[in-house]
PDB file of C-alpha atoms and ligand atoms in Angstrom:
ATOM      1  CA  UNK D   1     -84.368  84.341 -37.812  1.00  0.00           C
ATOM      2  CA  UNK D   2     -87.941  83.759 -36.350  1.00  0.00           C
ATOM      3  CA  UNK D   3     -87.845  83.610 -32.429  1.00  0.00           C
ATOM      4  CA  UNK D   4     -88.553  80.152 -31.902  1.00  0.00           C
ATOM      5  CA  UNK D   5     -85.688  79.157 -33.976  1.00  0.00           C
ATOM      6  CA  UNK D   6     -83.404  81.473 -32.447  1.00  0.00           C
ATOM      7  CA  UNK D   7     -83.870  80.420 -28.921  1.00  0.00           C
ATOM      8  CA  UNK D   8     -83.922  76.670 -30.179  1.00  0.00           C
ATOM      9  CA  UNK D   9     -80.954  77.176 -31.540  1.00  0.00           C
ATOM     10  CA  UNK D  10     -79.363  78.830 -28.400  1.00  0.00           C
ATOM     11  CA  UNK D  11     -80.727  76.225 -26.357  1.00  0.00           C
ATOM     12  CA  UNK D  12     -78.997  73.425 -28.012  1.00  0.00           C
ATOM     13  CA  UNK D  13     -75.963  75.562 -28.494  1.00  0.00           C
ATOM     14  CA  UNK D  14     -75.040  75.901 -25.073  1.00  0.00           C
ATOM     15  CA  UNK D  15     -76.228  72.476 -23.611  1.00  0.00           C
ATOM     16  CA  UNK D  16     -73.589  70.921 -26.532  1.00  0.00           C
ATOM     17  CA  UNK D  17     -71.359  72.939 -25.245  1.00  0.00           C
ATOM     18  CA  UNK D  18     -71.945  72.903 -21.650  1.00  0.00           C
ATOM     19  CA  UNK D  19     -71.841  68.989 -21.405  1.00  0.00           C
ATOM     20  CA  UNK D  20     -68.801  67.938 -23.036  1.00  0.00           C
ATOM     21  CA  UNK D  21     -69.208  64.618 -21.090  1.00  0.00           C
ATOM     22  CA  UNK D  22     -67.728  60.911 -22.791  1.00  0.00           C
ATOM     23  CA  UNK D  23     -69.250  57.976 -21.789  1.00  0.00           C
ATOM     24  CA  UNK D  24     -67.553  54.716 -21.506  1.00  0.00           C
ATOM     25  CA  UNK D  25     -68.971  51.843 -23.380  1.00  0.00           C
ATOM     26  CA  UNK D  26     -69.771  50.022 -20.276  1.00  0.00           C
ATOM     27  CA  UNK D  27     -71.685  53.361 -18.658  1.00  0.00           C
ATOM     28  CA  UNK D  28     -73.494  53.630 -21.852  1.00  0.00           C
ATOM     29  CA  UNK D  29     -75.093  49.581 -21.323  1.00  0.00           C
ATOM     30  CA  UNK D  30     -75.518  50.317 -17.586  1.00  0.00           C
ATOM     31  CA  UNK D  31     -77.785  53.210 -18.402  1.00  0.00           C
ATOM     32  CA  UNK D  32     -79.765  51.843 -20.639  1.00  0.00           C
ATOM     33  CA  UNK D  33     -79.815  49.108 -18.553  1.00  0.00           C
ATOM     34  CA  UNK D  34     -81.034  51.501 -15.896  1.00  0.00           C
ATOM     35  CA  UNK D  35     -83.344  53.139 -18.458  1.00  0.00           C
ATOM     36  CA  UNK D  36     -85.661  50.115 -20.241  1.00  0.00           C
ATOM     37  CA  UNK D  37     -84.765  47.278 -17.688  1.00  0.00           C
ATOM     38  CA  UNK D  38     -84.216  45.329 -14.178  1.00  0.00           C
ATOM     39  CA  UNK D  39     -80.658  44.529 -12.742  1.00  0.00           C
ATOM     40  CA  UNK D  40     -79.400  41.936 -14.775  1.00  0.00           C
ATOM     41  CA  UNK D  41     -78.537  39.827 -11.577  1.00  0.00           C
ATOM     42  CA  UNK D  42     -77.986  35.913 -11.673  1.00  0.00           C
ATOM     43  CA  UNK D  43     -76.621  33.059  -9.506  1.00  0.00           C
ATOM     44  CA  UNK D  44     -75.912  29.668 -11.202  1.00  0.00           C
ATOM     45  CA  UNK D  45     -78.365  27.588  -8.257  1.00  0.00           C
ATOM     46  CA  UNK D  46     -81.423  30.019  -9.145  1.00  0.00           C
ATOM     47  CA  UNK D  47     -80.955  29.398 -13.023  1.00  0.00           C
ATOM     48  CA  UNK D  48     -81.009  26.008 -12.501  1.00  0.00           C
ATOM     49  CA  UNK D  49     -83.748  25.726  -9.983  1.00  0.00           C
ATOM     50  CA  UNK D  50     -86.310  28.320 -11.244  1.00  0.00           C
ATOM     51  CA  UNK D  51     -84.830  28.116 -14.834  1.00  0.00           C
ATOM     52  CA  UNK D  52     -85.654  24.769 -16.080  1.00  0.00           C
ATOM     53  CA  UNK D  53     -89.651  25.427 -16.115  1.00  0.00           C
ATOM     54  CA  UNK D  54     -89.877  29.159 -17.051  1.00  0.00           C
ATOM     55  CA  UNK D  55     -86.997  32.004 -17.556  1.00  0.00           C
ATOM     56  CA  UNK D  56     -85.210  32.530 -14.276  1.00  0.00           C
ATOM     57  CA  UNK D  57     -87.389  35.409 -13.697  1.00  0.00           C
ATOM     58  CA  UNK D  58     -85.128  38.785 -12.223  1.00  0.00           C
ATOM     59  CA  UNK D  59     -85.686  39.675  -8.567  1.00  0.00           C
ATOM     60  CA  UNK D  60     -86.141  42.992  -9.812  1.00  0.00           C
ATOM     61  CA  UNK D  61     -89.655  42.121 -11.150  1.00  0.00           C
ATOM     62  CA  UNK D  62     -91.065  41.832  -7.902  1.00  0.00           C
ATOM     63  CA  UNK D  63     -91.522  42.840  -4.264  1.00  0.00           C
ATOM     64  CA  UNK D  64     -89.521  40.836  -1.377  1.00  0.00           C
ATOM     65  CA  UNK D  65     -92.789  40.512   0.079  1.00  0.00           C
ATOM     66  CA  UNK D  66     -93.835  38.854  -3.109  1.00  0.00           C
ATOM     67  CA  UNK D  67     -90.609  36.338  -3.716  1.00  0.00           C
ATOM     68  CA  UNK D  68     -91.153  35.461   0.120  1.00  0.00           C
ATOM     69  CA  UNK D  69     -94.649  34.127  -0.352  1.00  0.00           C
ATOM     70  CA  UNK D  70     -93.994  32.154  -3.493  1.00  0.00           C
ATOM     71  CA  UNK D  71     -90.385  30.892  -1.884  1.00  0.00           C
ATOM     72  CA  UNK D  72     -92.676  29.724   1.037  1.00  0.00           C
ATOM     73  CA  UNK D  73     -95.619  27.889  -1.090  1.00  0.00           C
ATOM     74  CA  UNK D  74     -92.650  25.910  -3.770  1.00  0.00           C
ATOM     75  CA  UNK D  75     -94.953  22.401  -2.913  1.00  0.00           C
ATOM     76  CA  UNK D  76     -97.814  23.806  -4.332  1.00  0.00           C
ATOM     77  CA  UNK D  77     -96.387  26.558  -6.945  1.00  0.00           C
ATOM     78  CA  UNK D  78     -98.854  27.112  -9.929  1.00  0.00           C
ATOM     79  CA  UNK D  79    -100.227  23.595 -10.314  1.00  0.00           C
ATOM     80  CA  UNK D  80     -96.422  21.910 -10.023  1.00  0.00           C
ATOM     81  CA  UNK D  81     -94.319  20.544  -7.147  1.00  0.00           C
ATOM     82  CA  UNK D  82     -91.322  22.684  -6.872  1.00  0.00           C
ATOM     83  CA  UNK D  83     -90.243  22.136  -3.231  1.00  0.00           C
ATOM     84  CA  UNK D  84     -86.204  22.643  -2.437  1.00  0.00           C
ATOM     85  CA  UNK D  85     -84.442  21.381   0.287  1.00  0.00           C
ATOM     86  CA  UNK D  86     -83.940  24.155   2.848  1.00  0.00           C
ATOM     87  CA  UNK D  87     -79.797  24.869   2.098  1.00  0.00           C
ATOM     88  CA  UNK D  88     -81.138  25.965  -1.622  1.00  0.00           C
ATOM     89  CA  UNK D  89     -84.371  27.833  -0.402  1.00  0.00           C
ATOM     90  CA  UNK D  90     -82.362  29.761   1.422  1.00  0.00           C
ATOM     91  CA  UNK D  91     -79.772  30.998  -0.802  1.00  0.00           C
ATOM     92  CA  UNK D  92     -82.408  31.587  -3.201  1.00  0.00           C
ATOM     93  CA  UNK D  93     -84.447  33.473  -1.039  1.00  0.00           C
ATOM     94  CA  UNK D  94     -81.406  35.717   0.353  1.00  0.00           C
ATOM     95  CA  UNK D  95     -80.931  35.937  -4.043  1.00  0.00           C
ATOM     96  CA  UNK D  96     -84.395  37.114  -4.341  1.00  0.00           C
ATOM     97  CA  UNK D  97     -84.376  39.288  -1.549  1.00  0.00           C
ATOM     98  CA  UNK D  98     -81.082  41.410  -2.052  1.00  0.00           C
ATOM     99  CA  UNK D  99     -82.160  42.519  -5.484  1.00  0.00           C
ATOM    100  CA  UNK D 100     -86.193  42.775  -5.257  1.00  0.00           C
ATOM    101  CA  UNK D 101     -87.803  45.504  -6.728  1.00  0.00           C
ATOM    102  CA  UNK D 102     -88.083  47.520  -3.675  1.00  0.00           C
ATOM    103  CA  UNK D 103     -84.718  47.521  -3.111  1.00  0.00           C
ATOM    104  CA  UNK D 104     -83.718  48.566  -7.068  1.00  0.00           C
ATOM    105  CA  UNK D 105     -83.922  52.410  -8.672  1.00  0.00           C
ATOM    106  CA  UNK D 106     -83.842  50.535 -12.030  1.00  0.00           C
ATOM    107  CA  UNK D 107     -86.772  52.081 -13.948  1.00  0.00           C
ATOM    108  CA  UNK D 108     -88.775  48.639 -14.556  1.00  0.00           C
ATOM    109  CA  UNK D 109     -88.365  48.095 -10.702  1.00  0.00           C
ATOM    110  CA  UNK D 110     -89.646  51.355  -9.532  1.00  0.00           C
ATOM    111  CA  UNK D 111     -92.483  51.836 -12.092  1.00  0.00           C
ATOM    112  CA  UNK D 112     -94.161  47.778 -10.975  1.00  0.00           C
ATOM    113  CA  UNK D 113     -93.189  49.589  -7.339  1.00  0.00           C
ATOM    114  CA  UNK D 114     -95.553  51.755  -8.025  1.00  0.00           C
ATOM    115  CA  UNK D 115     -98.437  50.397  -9.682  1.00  0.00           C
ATOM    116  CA  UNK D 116     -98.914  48.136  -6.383  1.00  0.00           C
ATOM    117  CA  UNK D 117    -101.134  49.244  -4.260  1.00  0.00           C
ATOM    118  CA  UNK D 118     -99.471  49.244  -0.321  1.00  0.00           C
ATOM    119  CA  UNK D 119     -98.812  45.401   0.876  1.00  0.00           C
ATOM    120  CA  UNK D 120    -100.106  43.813  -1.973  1.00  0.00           C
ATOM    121  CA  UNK D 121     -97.712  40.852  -3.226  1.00  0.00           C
ATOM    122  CA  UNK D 122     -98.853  39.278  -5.612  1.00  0.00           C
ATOM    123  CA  UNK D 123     -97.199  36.230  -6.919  1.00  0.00           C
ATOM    124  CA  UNK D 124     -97.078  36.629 -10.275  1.00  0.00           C
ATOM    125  CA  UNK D 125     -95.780  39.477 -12.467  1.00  0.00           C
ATOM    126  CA  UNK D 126     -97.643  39.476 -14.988  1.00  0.00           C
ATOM    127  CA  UNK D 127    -100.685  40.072 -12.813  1.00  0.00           C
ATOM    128  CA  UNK D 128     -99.154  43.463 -11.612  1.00  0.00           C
ATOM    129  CA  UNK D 129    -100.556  46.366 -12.085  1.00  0.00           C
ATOM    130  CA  UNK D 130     -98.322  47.922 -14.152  1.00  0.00           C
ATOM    131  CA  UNK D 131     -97.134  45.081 -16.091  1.00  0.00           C
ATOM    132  CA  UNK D 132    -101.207  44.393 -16.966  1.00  0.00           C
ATOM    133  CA  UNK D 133    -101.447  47.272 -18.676  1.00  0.00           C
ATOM    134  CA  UNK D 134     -98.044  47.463 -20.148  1.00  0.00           C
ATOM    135  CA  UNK D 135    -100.024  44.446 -22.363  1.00  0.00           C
ATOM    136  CA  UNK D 136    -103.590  45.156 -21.953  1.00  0.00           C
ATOM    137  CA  UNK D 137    -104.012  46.291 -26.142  1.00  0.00           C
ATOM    138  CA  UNK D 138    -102.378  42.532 -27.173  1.00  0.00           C
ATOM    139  CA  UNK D 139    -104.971  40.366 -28.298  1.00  0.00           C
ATOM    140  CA  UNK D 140    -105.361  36.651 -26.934  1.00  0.00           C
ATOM    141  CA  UNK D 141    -104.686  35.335 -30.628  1.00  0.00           C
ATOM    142  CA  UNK D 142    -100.747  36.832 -29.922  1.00  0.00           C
ATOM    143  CA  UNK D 143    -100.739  35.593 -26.439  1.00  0.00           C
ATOM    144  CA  UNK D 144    -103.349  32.935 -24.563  1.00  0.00           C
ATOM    145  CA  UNK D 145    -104.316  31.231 -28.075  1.00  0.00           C
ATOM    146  CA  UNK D 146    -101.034  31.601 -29.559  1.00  0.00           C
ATOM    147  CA  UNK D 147     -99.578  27.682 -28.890  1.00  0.00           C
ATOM    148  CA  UNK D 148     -95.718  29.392 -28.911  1.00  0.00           C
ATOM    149  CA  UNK D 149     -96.486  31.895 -26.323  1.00  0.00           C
ATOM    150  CA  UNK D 150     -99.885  30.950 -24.008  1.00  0.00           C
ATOM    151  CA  UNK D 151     -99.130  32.972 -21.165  1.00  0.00           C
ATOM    152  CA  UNK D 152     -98.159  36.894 -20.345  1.00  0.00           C
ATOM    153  CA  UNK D 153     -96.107  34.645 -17.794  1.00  0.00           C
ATOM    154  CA  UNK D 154     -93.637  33.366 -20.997  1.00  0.00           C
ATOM    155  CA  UNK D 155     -90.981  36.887 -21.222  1.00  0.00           C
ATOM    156  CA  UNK D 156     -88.733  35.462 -22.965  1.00  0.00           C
ATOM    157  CA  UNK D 157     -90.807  34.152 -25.275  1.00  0.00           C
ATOM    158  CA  UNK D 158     -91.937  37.777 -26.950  1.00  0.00           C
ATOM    159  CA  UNK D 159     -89.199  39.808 -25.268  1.00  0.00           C
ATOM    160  CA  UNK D 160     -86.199  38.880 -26.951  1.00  0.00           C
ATOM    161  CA  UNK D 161     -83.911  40.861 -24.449  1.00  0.00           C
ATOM    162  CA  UNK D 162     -85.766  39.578 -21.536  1.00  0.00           C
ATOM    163  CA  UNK D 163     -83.059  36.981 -20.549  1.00  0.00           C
ATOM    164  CA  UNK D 164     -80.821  40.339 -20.168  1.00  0.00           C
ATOM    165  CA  UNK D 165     -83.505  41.957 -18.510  1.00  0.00           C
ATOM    166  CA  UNK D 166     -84.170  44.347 -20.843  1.00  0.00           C
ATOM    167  CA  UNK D 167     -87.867  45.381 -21.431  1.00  0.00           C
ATOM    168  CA  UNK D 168     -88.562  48.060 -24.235  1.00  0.00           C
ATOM    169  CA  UNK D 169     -90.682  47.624 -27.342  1.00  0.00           C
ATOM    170  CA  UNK D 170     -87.567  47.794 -30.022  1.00  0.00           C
ATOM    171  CA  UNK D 171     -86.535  44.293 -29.141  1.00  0.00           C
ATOM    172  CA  UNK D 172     -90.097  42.615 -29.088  1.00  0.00           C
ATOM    173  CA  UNK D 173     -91.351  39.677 -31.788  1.00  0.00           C
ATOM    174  CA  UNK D 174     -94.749  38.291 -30.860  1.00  0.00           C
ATOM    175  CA  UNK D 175     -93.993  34.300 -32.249  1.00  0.00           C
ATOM    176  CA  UNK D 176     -95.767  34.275 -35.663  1.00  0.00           C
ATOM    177  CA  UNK D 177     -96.453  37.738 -35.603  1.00  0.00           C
ATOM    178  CA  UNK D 178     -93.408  39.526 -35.718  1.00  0.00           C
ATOM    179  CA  UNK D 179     -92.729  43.287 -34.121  1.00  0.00           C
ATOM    180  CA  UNK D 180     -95.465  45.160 -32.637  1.00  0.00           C
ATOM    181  CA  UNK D 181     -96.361  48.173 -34.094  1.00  0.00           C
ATOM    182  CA  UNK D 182     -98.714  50.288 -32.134  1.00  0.00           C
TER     183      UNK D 182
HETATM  184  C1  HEC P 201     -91.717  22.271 -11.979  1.00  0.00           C
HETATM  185  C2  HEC P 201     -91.781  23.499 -12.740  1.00  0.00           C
HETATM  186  C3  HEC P 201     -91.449  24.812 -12.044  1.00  0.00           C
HETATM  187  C4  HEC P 201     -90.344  25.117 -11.288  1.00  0.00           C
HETATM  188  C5  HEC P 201     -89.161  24.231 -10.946  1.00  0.00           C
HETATM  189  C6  HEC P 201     -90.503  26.515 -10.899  1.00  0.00           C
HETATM  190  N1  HEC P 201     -91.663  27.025 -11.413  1.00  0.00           N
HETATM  191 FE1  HEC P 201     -92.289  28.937 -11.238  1.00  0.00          FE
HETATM  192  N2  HEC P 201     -93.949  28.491 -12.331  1.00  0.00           N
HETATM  193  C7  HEC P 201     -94.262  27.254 -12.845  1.00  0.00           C
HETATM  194  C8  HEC P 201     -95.536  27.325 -13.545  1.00  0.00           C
HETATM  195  C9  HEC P 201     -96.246  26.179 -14.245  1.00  0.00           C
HETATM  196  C10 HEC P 201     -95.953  28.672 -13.466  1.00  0.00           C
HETATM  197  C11 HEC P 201     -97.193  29.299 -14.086  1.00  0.00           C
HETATM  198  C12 HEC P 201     -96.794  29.725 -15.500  1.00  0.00           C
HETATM  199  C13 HEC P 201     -97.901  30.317 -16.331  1.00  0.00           C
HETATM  200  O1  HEC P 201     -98.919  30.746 -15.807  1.00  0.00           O
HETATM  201  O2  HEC P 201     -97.713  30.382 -17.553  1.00  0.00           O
HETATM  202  C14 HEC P 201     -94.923  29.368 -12.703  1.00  0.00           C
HETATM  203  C15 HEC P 201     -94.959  30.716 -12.415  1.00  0.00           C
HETATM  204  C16 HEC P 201     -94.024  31.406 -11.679  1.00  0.00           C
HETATM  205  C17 HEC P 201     -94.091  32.832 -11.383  1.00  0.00           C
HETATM  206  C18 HEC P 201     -95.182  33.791 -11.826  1.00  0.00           C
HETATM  207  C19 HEC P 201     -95.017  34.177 -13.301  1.00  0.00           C
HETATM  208  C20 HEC P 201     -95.997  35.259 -13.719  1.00  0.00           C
HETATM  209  O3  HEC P 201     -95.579  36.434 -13.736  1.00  0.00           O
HETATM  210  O4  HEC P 201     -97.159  34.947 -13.988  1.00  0.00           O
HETATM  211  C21 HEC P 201     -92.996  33.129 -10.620  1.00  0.00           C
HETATM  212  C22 HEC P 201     -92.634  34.501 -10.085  1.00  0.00           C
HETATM  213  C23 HEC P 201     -92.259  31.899 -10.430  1.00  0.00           C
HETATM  214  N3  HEC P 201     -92.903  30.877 -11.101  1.00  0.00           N
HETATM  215  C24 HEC P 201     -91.113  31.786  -9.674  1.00  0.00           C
HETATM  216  C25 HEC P 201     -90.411  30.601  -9.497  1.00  0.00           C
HETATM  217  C26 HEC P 201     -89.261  30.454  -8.625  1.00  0.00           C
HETATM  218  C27 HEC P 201     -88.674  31.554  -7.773  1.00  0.00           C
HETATM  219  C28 HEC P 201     -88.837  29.161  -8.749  1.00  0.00           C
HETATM  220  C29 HEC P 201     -87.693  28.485  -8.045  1.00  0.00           C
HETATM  221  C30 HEC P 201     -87.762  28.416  -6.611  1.00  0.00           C
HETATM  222  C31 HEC P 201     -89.737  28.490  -9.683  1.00  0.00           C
HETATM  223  N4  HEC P 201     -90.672  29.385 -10.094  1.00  0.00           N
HETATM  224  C32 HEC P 201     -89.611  27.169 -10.082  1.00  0.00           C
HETATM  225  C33 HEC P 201     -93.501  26.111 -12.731  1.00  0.00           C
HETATM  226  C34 HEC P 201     -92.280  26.014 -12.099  1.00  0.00           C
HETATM  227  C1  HEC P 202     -97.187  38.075 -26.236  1.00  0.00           C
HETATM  228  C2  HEC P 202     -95.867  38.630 -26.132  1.00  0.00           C
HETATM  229  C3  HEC P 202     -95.414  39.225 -24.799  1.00  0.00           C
HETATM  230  C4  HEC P 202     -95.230  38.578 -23.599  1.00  0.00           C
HETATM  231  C5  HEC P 202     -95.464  37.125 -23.289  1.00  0.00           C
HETATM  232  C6  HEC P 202     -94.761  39.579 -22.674  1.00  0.00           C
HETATM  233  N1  HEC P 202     -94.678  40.796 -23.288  1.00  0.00           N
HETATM  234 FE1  HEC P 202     -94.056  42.529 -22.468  1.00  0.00          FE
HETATM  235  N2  HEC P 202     -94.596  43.523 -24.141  1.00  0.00           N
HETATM  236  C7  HEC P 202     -95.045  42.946 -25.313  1.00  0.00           C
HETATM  237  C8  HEC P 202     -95.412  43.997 -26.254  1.00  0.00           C
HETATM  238  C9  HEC P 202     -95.977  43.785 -27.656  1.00  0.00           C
HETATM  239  C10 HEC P 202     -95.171  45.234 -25.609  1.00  0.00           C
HETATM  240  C11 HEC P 202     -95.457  46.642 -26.133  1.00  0.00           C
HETATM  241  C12 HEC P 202     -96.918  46.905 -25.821  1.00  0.00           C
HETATM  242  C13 HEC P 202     -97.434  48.245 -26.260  1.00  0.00           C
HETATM  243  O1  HEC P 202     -96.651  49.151 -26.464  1.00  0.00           O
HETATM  244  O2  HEC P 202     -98.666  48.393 -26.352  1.00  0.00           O
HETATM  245  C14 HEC P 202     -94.641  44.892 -24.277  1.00  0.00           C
HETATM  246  C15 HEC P 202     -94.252  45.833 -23.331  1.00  0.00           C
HETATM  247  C16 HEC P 202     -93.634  45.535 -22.139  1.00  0.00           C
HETATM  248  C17 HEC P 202     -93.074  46.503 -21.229  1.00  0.00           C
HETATM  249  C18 HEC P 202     -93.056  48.020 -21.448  1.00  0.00           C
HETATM  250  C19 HEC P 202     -91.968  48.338 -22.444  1.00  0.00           C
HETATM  251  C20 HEC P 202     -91.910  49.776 -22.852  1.00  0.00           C
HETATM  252  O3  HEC P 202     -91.143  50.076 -23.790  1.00  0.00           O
HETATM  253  O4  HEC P 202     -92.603  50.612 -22.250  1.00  0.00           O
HETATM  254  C21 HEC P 202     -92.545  45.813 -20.179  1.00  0.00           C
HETATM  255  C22 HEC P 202     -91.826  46.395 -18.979  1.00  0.00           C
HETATM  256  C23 HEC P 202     -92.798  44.416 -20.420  1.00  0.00           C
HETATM  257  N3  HEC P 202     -93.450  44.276 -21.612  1.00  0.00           N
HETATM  258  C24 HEC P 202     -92.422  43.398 -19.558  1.00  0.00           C
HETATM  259  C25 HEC P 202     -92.848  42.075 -19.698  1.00  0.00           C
HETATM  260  C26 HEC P 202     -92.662  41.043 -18.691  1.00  0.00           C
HETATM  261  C27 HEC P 202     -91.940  41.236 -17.380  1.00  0.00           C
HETATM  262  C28 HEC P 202     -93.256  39.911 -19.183  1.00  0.00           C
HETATM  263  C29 HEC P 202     -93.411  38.582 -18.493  1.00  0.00           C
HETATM  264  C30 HEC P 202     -93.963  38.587 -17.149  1.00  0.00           C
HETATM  265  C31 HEC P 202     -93.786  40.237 -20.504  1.00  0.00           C
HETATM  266  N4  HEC P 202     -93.530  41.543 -20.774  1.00  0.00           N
HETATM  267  C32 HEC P 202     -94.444  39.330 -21.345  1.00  0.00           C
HETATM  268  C33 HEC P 202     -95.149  41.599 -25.546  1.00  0.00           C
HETATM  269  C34 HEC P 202     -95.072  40.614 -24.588  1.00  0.00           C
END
């Protein structure tokens, strides 16, 4: 047996053997979950309020700093009128806040975390860092000038998981394109 195969071969051995751990079904979802995605966090008063024009984007996808600017500009939010009375803005924010992406270890969380640079918020996701150039190689055609998607601000409408918050290429279909192959 040539060396390389023989210490392959005795590295795999004894890891197999070594970690005779079972996962349960549900620790299985919760690491991929972990793994390609954002806490999969909802409350039925944030669906409804921030779901009706967009996805109800996950807290995870952004700073608290972040949700608290947007939270306190709703009257003028992207061109629409989307003012609360103060009972829901509150719950909402506390929502927001609790599960932000500064306070998750979920791998989505940590890596738009990181792309920021100190303080920044920004107030839209898909102009952070990371998330940028996550999408920088897809042409307009597939996103700006496509009439089903039109903005990198429409998830849900490429990400197929995104409702789950679940981000990784396998479960992406660009409307009239189909899966990206890169
Ligand atoms: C009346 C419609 C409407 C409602 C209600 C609404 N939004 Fe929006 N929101 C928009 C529009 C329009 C945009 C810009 C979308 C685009 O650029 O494609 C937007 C964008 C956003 C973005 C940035 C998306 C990105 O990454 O570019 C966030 C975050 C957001 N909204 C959060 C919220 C939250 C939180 C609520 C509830 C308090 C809410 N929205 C309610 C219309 C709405
Ligand atoms: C036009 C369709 C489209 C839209 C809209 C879109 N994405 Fe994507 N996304 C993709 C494609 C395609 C890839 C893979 C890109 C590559 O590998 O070059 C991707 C990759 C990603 C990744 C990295 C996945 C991995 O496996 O590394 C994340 C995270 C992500 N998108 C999050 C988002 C979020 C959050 C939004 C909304 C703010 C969004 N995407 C909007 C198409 C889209």
């Amino acid at each position: 047996m040539k060396y390389p195969v023989l210490i392959a071969s005795l590295f795999l051995t004894t890891t197999v053997v070594s970690i005779p751990v079972v996962f349960s079904d549900d620790e299985r979802r919760e690491y991929r979950q972990r793994s390609v995605g954002v806490a999969a966090v909802n409350l039925p008063l944030y669906k409804e309020e921030c779901g009706s024009c967009h996805m109800a984007y996950h807290p995870g996808l952004l700073p608290e700093r972040s949700w608290q600017k947007i939270m306190a500009g709703l009257e003028s939010h992207f061109g629409d009128n989307a003012e609360l009375d103060s009972n829901s803005t509150k719950i909402i924010t506390d929502f927001l806040k609790k599960y932000s992406a500064d306070k998750s270890s979920y791998r989505r969380s940590t890596k738009i975390m990181r792309s920021l640079v100190k303080n920044d918020s920004p107030i839209r996701i898909s102009e952070t860092p990371y998330i940028k150039h996550e999408h920088d190689e897809i042409p307009d055609k597939m996103i700006k000038r496509n009439q089903e998607v039109k903005s990198l601000a429409n998830c849900n409408a490429c990400h197929t998981t995104a409702e789950k918050g679940i981000y990784d290429e396998d479960n992406v279909k660009i409307p009239g394109y189909g899966k990206w192959d890169d």
